[in-house]
Short mmCIF file of C-alpha atoms in Angstrom, two decimals:
data_model
loop_
_atom_site.label_atom_id
_atom_site.label_comp_id
_atom_site.label_asym_id
_atom_site.label_seq_id
_atom_site.Cartn_x
_atom_site.Cartn_y
_atom_site.Cartn_z
CA MET A 95 -80.56 142.94 110.91
CA LEU A 96 -82.09 142.34 114.32
CA PRO A 97 -84.81 144.82 115.33
CA GLY A 98 -83.58 147.68 117.51
CA VAL A 99 -84.94 148.47 120.98
CA LEU A 100 -84.13 151.66 122.89
CA ILE A 101 -84.37 151.36 126.69
CA PHE A 102 -84.73 154.59 128.63
CA THR A 103 -83.75 155.07 132.28
CA PHE A 104 -83.03 158.28 134.16
CA ASP A 105 -79.32 157.65 134.82
CA ASN A 106 -76.30 155.77 133.52
CA LEU A 107 -72.98 154.49 134.86
CA PRO A 108 -70.26 154.46 132.19
CA GLY A 109 -68.24 151.27 132.24
CA SER A 110 -69.37 150.04 135.66
CA SER A 111 -70.30 146.43 136.31
CA ASP A 112 -70.39 146.85 140.08
CA PRO A 113 -73.80 145.60 141.31
CA ARG A 114 -73.53 147.82 144.39
CA GLU A 115 -73.88 150.87 142.15
CA LYS A 116 -77.13 149.80 140.50
CA GLY A 117 -80.70 150.04 141.71
CA GLY A 118 -83.43 147.51 140.92
CA VAL A 119 -84.60 149.21 137.71
CA GLU A 120 -81.07 149.36 136.36
CA ARG A 121 -80.32 145.73 137.24
CA PHE A 122 -83.53 144.68 135.55
CA SER A 123 -82.79 146.72 132.42
CA LEU A 124 -79.32 145.21 132.06
CA ARG A 125 -80.63 141.68 132.65
CA LEU A 126 -83.35 142.25 130.04
CA SER A 127 -80.90 143.40 127.37
CA ASP A 128 -78.47 140.59 128.17
CA SER A 129 -81.15 137.89 128.06
CA LEU A 130 -82.71 139.00 124.76
CA SER A 131 -79.57 140.12 122.91
CA SER A 132 -79.78 137.20 120.46
CA GLU A 133 -83.13 138.45 119.18
CA PHE A 134 -82.93 142.25 119.52
CA ARG A 135 -80.29 145.00 119.31
CA PHE A 136 -80.41 147.08 122.48
CA PHE A 137 -79.48 150.71 123.02
CA PHE A 138 -79.71 152.76 126.21
CA ALA A 139 -80.87 156.34 126.55
CA TYR A 140 -80.82 158.34 129.74
CA SER A 141 -81.46 161.84 131.06
CA HIS A 142 -79.45 163.61 133.75
CA GLU A 143 -82.35 165.29 135.48
CA VAL A 144 -80.37 165.53 138.70
CA ASP A 145 -76.71 165.30 139.66
CA ARG A 146 -76.49 161.66 140.68
CA LYS A 147 -74.22 158.69 140.13
CA HIS A 148 -74.66 157.21 136.67
CA TYR A 149 -76.17 153.78 136.46
CA ILE A 150 -76.00 152.41 132.92
CA ASP A 151 -73.44 152.84 130.15
CA GLY A 152 -75.82 154.81 127.96
CA ASP A 153 -75.66 155.50 124.24
CA LEU A 154 -77.68 158.72 124.18
CA ASP A 155 -78.26 161.53 126.68
CA VAL A 156 -81.67 162.81 125.64
CA ALA A 157 -81.33 165.83 127.93
CA LYS A 158 -78.49 167.00 125.68
CA SER A 159 -79.68 165.65 122.33
CA GLY A 160 -83.24 166.94 122.57
CA ALA A 161 -86.09 165.71 120.41
CA GLU A 162 -84.23 166.19 117.14
CA GLY A 163 -81.20 164.26 118.37
CA LEU A 164 -83.43 161.43 119.58
CA ARG A 165 -85.20 161.17 116.22
CA LYS A 166 -81.85 161.13 114.41
CA PHE A 167 -80.48 158.42 116.73
CA ILE A 168 -83.60 156.29 116.14
CA ALA A 169 -83.35 156.64 112.37
CA GLU A 170 -79.60 155.94 112.19
CA ASN A 171 -79.88 152.82 114.35
CA ARG A 172 -83.14 151.57 112.85
CA ILE A 173 -84.86 151.44 116.22
CA SER A 174 -88.38 150.03 116.10
CA LEU A 175 -89.38 150.06 119.75
CA VAL A 176 -88.81 152.33 122.75
CA HIS A 177 -89.10 150.78 126.20
CA LEU A 178 -89.43 153.29 129.03
CA GLN A 179 -88.22 151.98 132.41
CA GLN A 180 -88.34 155.23 134.40
CA TYR A 181 -90.30 158.35 133.61
CA SER A 182 -91.91 161.45 134.98
CA GLU A 183 -94.82 163.40 133.56
CA ASP A 184 -92.34 165.61 131.70
CA THR A 185 -90.49 162.55 130.34
CA LEU A 186 -93.67 161.08 128.89
CA ALA A 187 -94.63 164.39 127.29
CA PHE A 188 -91.12 164.65 125.76
CA PHE A 189 -91.26 161.17 124.22
CA ARG A 190 -94.81 161.71 122.97
CA ASP A 191 -93.71 164.76 121.00
CA ALA A 192 -90.24 163.51 120.02
CA LEU A 193 -91.43 160.15 118.67
CA ASP A 194 -94.26 161.58 116.60
CA GLY A 195 -93.76 160.46 113.01
CA THR A 196 -90.91 158.02 113.76
CA GLY A 197 -93.05 154.88 113.46
CA CYS A 198 -91.77 153.62 116.83
CA ASN A 199 -94.08 151.86 119.23
CA VAL A 200 -93.62 152.61 122.92
CA LEU A 201 -93.79 150.22 125.85
CA ALA A 202 -93.52 151.33 129.48
CA THR A 203 -92.91 149.27 132.60
CA TYR A 204 -94.18 150.86 135.79
CA HIS A 205 -91.79 149.56 138.45
CA PHE A 206 -93.79 150.85 141.41
CA ARG A 207 -97.19 150.51 142.96
CA PRO A 208 -99.61 153.04 141.45
CA TYR A 209 -100.14 155.88 143.93
CA THR A 210 -96.51 155.62 145.04
CA ASP A 211 -96.12 159.29 144.08
CA ILE A 212 -98.34 160.33 146.99
CA GLN A 213 -97.39 157.52 149.38
CA GLU A 214 -95.34 159.77 151.64
CA TYR A 215 -97.89 162.60 151.51
CA THR A 216 -99.64 161.30 154.61
CA ARG A 217 -99.35 162.49 158.18
CA ASP A 218 -97.22 159.48 159.09
CA GLY A 219 -95.03 159.89 156.02
CA CYS A 220 -94.41 163.60 156.68
CA LEU A 221 -93.64 163.02 160.35
CA ARG A 222 -91.11 160.30 159.50
CA ARG A 223 -89.44 162.67 157.06
CA VAL A 224 -89.25 165.40 159.71
CA ARG A 225 -87.73 163.02 162.22
CA TRP A 226 -85.20 161.28 160.00
CA GLU A 227 -84.05 163.99 157.57
CA LEU A 228 -80.61 165.29 158.59
CA SER A 229 -80.87 168.71 156.94
CA PHE A 230 -82.76 171.38 158.88
CA GLY A 231 -83.89 172.86 155.57
CA ARG A 232 -85.43 169.55 154.49
CA LYS A 233 -87.07 169.10 157.89
CA LEU A 234 -88.63 172.54 157.47
CA LYS A 235 -89.77 171.63 153.98
CA TRP A 236 -91.65 168.59 155.26
CA LEU A 237 -93.12 170.51 158.18
CA LYS A 238 -94.56 172.91 155.61
CA ARG A 239 -96.01 170.01 153.64
CA LEU A 240 -97.51 168.59 156.82
CA ALA A 241 -99.15 171.94 157.61
CA PHE A 242 -100.72 172.11 154.14
CA LEU A 243 -101.09 168.37 153.59
CA PRO A 244 -104.51 168.36 151.83
CA LEU A 245 -103.25 170.93 149.31
CA TYR A 246 -100.06 169.01 148.59
CA ARG A 247 -101.93 165.70 148.25
CA LYS A 248 -104.37 167.28 145.82
CA LYS A 249 -101.52 168.70 143.74
CA ARG A 250 -99.56 165.42 143.70
CA THR A 251 -102.66 163.39 142.86
CA ALA A 252 -103.45 165.65 139.92
CA SER A 253 -99.88 165.29 138.63
CA MET A 254 -100.03 161.51 139.01
CA MET A 255 -103.31 161.31 137.11
CA ARG A 256 -101.83 163.36 134.27
CA LYS A 257 -98.85 160.99 134.18
CA PHE A 258 -101.01 157.89 133.94
CA ARG A 259 -103.21 159.44 131.28
CA LEU A 260 -100.10 160.22 129.28
CA LEU A 261 -99.14 156.55 129.64
CA GLY A 262 -102.47 155.60 128.10
CA GLU A 263 -101.99 158.13 125.32
CA LEU A 264 -98.36 157.34 124.46
CA CYS A 265 -97.92 153.62 124.99
CA SER A 266 -98.89 150.63 122.92
CA ALA A 267 -98.66 148.65 126.16
CA ALA A 268 -98.05 149.50 129.81
CA VAL A 269 -96.59 146.75 132.00
CA PHE A 270 -97.49 146.54 135.68
CA LEU A 271 -95.83 144.17 138.11
CA SER A 272 -98.89 142.68 139.78
CA PRO A 273 -102.54 142.08 138.86
CA SER A 274 -103.43 143.81 142.12
CA TYR A 275 -102.10 147.05 140.60
CA LEU A 276 -104.50 147.11 137.64
CA PRO A 277 -107.52 148.49 139.57
CA LEU A 278 -105.28 151.22 140.98
CA ALA A 279 -104.07 152.16 137.49
CA ASP A 280 -107.66 152.12 136.26
CA SER A 281 -108.68 154.56 139.00
CA LEU A 282 -105.99 156.97 137.81
CA ALA A 283 -106.34 156.79 134.04
CA GLY A 284 -109.46 154.79 133.25
CA LEU A 285 -110.19 152.43 130.37
CA PRO A 286 -107.69 153.76 127.77
CA LEU A 287 -104.75 152.67 129.96
CA LEU A 288 -106.41 149.54 131.33
CA LEU A 289 -106.97 148.18 127.81
CA ARG A 290 -103.26 148.54 127.13
CA SER A 291 -102.11 147.07 130.44
CA ARG A 292 -100.16 143.83 130.84
CA VAL A 293 -98.87 142.10 133.95
CA ILE A 294 -95.28 140.84 134.02
CA PRO A 295 -93.54 140.37 137.38
CA ASN A 296 -89.89 141.05 138.03
CA PRO A 297 -87.42 138.21 137.37
CA LEU A 298 -84.80 136.68 139.60
CA SER A 299 -81.61 138.72 139.62
CA TYR A 300 -79.01 135.96 139.78
CA TYR A 301 -78.14 133.36 137.18
CA GLU A 302 -77.79 130.63 139.83
CA SER A 303 -79.85 129.80 142.89
CA LEU A 304 -78.59 128.41 146.17
CA LYS A 305 -78.25 124.64 146.14
CA PRO A 306 -80.79 122.97 148.46
CA GLN A 307 -78.04 121.07 150.31
CA ASP A 308 -76.51 124.41 151.36
CA ILE A 309 -79.57 125.42 153.42
CA ALA A 310 -78.16 123.48 156.38
CA LYS A 311 -75.07 125.75 156.29
CA LYS A 312 -77.07 128.93 156.96
CA GLU A 313 -75.87 131.21 159.77
CA ASN A 314 -77.83 132.99 162.51
CA THR A 315 -78.14 136.21 160.55
CA VAL A 316 -81.15 138.42 159.90
CA LEU A 317 -80.49 140.52 156.80
CA VAL A 318 -81.66 143.92 155.54
CA VAL A 319 -80.82 144.94 151.95
CA SER A 320 -82.19 148.39 151.32
CA ARG A 321 -81.66 152.04 150.58
CA LEU A 322 -81.42 153.67 153.98
CA GLU A 323 -84.13 156.23 153.33
CA GLU A 324 -86.80 156.34 156.00
CA ALA A 325 -89.63 157.65 153.84
CA ALA A 326 -89.49 154.73 151.43
CA LYS A 327 -87.93 151.90 153.49
CA ARG A 328 -88.79 152.47 157.19
CA VAL A 329 -85.73 150.70 158.59
CA SER A 330 -86.54 152.39 161.92
CA ALA A 331 -89.30 149.80 162.34
CA THR A 332 -86.81 146.99 161.80
CA LEU A 333 -84.60 148.46 164.52
CA ARG A 334 -87.57 148.52 166.92
CA ILE A 335 -88.31 144.89 166.13
CA TRP A 336 -84.67 143.95 166.64
CA SER A 337 -84.67 145.73 169.99
CA GLY A 338 -87.40 143.30 171.04
CA VAL A 339 -85.24 140.40 169.85
CA GLU A 340 -82.22 141.49 171.87
CA LYS A 341 -84.34 141.95 175.00
CA ARG A 342 -85.21 138.26 174.77
CA GLY A 343 -81.62 137.10 174.41
CA PHE A 344 -80.68 135.35 171.16
CA ASP A 345 -77.04 136.20 171.73
CA THR A 346 -75.90 134.09 168.77
CA TRP A 347 -77.99 136.05 166.27
CA ASN A 348 -77.01 139.22 164.40
CA LEU A 349 -78.80 141.85 162.31
CA VAL A 350 -76.78 142.90 159.25
CA ILE A 351 -77.89 145.98 157.30
CA LEU A 352 -76.60 146.53 153.75
CA GLY A 353 -77.14 149.80 151.91
CA ASP A 354 -76.74 153.52 152.34
CA GLY A 355 -78.80 156.68 152.17
CA TYR A 356 -79.72 159.93 153.88
CA SER A 357 -81.04 158.14 157.00
CA ARG A 358 -77.99 155.98 157.71
CA LYS A 359 -76.41 158.26 160.32
CA SER A 360 -79.75 158.69 162.06
CA TYR A 361 -80.25 154.91 162.10
CA GLU A 362 -76.79 154.37 163.56
CA LYS A 363 -77.45 156.93 166.30
CA SER A 364 -80.84 155.37 167.00
CA ALA A 365 -79.33 151.89 167.31
CA GLU A 366 -76.76 153.30 169.74
CA ARG A 367 -79.44 155.05 171.83
CA MET A 368 -81.45 151.83 171.96
CA GLY A 369 -78.40 149.95 173.21
CA LEU A 370 -78.42 147.46 170.34
CA ARG A 371 -75.29 145.33 170.48
CA ARG A 372 -75.69 142.97 167.56
CA VAL A 373 -76.49 145.34 164.68
CA SER A 374 -73.94 146.16 162.00
CA PHE A 375 -74.25 148.69 159.18
CA ARG A 376 -72.10 147.52 156.26
CA GLY A 377 -72.90 150.20 153.66
CA PHE A 378 -73.00 149.36 149.95
CA GLN A 379 -71.91 145.76 149.43
CA ASP A 380 -72.49 143.06 146.87
CA PRO A 381 -75.39 141.35 148.70
CA LEU A 382 -74.94 137.88 147.19
CA PRO A 383 -72.42 136.55 149.76
CA TYR A 384 -74.72 137.82 152.53
CA TYR A 385 -77.82 136.19 151.02
CA ARG A 386 -75.99 132.88 150.85
CA LYS A 387 -75.25 132.96 154.59
CA ALA A 388 -78.35 134.65 156.05
CA SER A 389 -81.34 132.75 157.39
CA VAL A 390 -83.98 135.52 157.46
CA PHE A 391 -84.62 138.65 155.37
CA ILE A 392 -86.67 141.42 156.99
CA SER A 393 -88.36 144.50 155.52
CA CYS A 394 -90.92 146.98 156.85
CA SER A 395 -91.05 149.09 153.70
CA PRO A 396 -94.25 151.07 153.05
CA VAL A 397 -93.35 151.62 149.37
CA GLU A 398 -92.58 148.79 146.95
CA GLY A 399 -93.29 147.73 143.40
CA PHE A 400 -92.13 144.13 143.08
CA PRO A 401 -89.07 144.12 145.34
CA LEU A 402 -86.04 142.47 143.79
CA SER A 403 -84.41 142.17 147.20
CA VAL A 404 -87.18 139.79 148.34
CA LEU A 405 -86.78 137.68 145.20
CA GLU A 406 -83.00 137.68 145.66
CA ALA A 407 -83.42 136.53 149.24
CA MET A 408 -85.78 133.69 148.29
CA GLN A 409 -83.52 132.64 145.42
CA ASN A 410 -80.89 132.09 148.10
CA ALA A 411 -83.23 130.34 150.55
CA VAL A 412 -83.53 133.34 152.89
CA ILE A 413 -86.98 133.49 154.48
CA PRO A 414 -88.74 136.84 153.94
CA VAL A 415 -90.41 138.39 156.98
CA ILE A 416 -92.38 141.45 155.86
CA ALA A 417 -94.42 144.13 157.64
CA SER A 418 -96.15 146.10 154.87
CA ASP A 419 -99.59 146.77 153.39
CA VAL A 420 -98.36 146.73 149.78
CA GLU A 421 -100.58 144.35 147.81
CA VAL A 422 -97.80 142.61 145.89
CA PHE A 423 -96.35 140.34 148.57
CA PRO A 424 -98.95 137.53 148.28
CA ASP A 425 -97.89 137.31 144.62
CA ILE A 426 -94.34 136.56 145.73
CA PHE A 427 -94.66 134.10 148.63
CA THR A 428 -97.27 132.13 150.56
CA ASN A 429 -97.71 133.47 154.07
CA GLY A 430 -96.75 130.89 156.68
CA GLU A 431 -95.21 128.56 154.09
CA SER A 432 -92.48 130.37 152.16
CA GLY A 433 -92.43 133.60 154.18
CA LEU A 434 -94.20 135.58 156.89
CA LEU A 435 -96.40 138.60 156.08
CA TYR A 436 -97.75 141.19 158.51
CA GLY A 437 -99.55 144.49 158.10
CA TYR A 438 -97.79 147.85 158.15
CA SER A 439 -98.70 148.48 161.81
CA GLU A 440 -98.29 144.88 163.03
CA LEU A 441 -94.75 145.25 164.32
CA ASP A 442 -95.46 143.24 167.48
CA GLY A 443 -96.75 140.38 165.35
CA CYS A 444 -93.72 140.67 163.12
CA LEU A 445 -91.46 140.43 166.18
CA GLU A 446 -93.25 137.28 167.35
CA GLY A 447 -93.00 135.73 163.88
CA LEU A 448 -89.30 136.51 163.65
CA VAL A 449 -88.65 135.08 167.10
CA SER A 450 -90.57 131.92 166.25
CA LEU A 451 -88.25 131.34 163.28
CA MET A 452 -85.14 132.06 165.30
CA GLU A 453 -86.20 129.53 167.91
CA ASP A 454 -86.96 126.68 165.52
CA ARG A 455 -84.19 125.53 163.19
CA GLU A 456 -86.26 122.71 161.70
CA ARG A 457 -89.03 125.15 160.76
CA ARG A 458 -86.50 127.58 159.32
CA GLU A 459 -85.01 124.96 157.05
CA LYS A 460 -88.45 123.84 155.90
CA MET A 461 -89.55 127.39 155.09
CA ALA A 462 -86.19 128.17 153.47
CA SER A 463 -86.70 125.20 151.14
CA ALA A 464 -90.21 126.41 150.33
CA ALA A 465 -88.94 129.95 149.63
CA LEU A 466 -86.23 128.58 147.32
CA GLU A 467 -88.76 126.47 145.44
CA ARG A 468 -91.28 129.34 145.18
CA SER A 469 -88.60 131.61 143.70
CA GLY A 470 -88.59 129.35 140.65
CA ASN A 471 -91.88 130.98 139.59
CA PHE A 472 -89.82 134.07 138.71
CA ARG A 473 -86.92 132.49 136.86
CA ALA A 474 -85.51 134.90 134.31
CA GLU A 475 -86.10 132.68 131.27
CA ARG A 476 -89.85 132.73 131.90
CA ILE A 477 -90.11 136.47 132.62
CA MET A 478 -87.81 137.49 129.77
CA GLY A 479 -89.78 135.24 127.46
CA MET A 480 -92.88 137.25 128.35
CA TYR A 481 -91.05 140.46 127.41
CA ALA A 482 -89.79 138.91 124.17
CA SER A 483 -93.36 138.02 123.22
CA LEU A 484 -94.47 141.55 124.05
CA TYR A 485 -91.68 143.04 121.94
CA ARG A 486 -92.61 140.85 118.97
CA GLU A 487 -96.25 141.84 119.28
CA PHE A 488 -95.48 145.54 118.88
CA LEU A 489 -92.60 145.48 116.40
CA PRO A 490 -93.61 147.01 113.06
CA GLY A 491 -93.65 144.18 110.54
CA GLU A 492 -91.19 145.74 108.13
CA LYS A 493 -88.56 146.13 110.90
CA ALA A 494 -88.76 142.57 112.26
CA GLU A 495 -86.61 141.07 109.53
#
């Protein structure tokens, strides 16, 4: 019998194969199980902590089963390894207690940049929330947090440190997405976690990449693929950049925004107030047909882990133009060669970089080719092979038969 692996995410989506309904963590989890199914038996557990759409067709709701139900499920299915993909402090404490005595090893992938939990607890983050939240109650909530910001930051930091220490206590190995994240994890949990840390980047999402000969067929489209949530994605900055583009002409170019979220209506009103004529909000869509046609991908997100949307763009020869201080982007592309990278506050520079691409077709095609080639560093076979090796390392010998 193949060894059993239980993957845990927060949510599930019974029977759905619609990629529009799945976030990056869910797409990764499904790709992982599909790629390694010849070597391992996979099961999915989830927990309905909030009333949301379900993402993965799960086998066990741990919120209903409790610790005893989880232990029974593990024993009945001969599960040797638990792989946590999403977790809170409470989730880690639950699995620590529930798995005691089961003989299971635990792996955890941290899909975000360490310190993400307090990323929006800055003056800028709170003010953006106040401006872009639609609900008056939520605006008031963030005004309160702004007024007592040092207290809230201290509380969130303490919670985050407890979470990372639990990671070090519970896990045989903790996977981070970039080597640049290891010092941040070390500052939160110290040596016990650092000694258990591994670095495995995210893989490409699609089974096929764009053919190089199709680069010449690209259209004059700048693409956004994102949740429309201002705190995490800052699409307002993209709209300001696009306003600068339209003021310079470029009448044959369009900005297409895929995704939805609490800020969408505010973004649409903002685009209308700014007089933007070549912006379209398409909502949730399968992004693949859009990647295949677009020339440029743009993001000004302040919060990322190892963004699948950037990898998806590059896999389809779409040039990433990024304005962000997140450390991971140099791992993904070479600035000036396979993409353009600017700091969080360098929106004017980002505008100039975008315009320079729009003006120069020959340069676009050269950089698109470089982006497509660079995406090969993250082909799924390589990344999934790294996870397979990690699984084998921590499978109890008597179960790996």
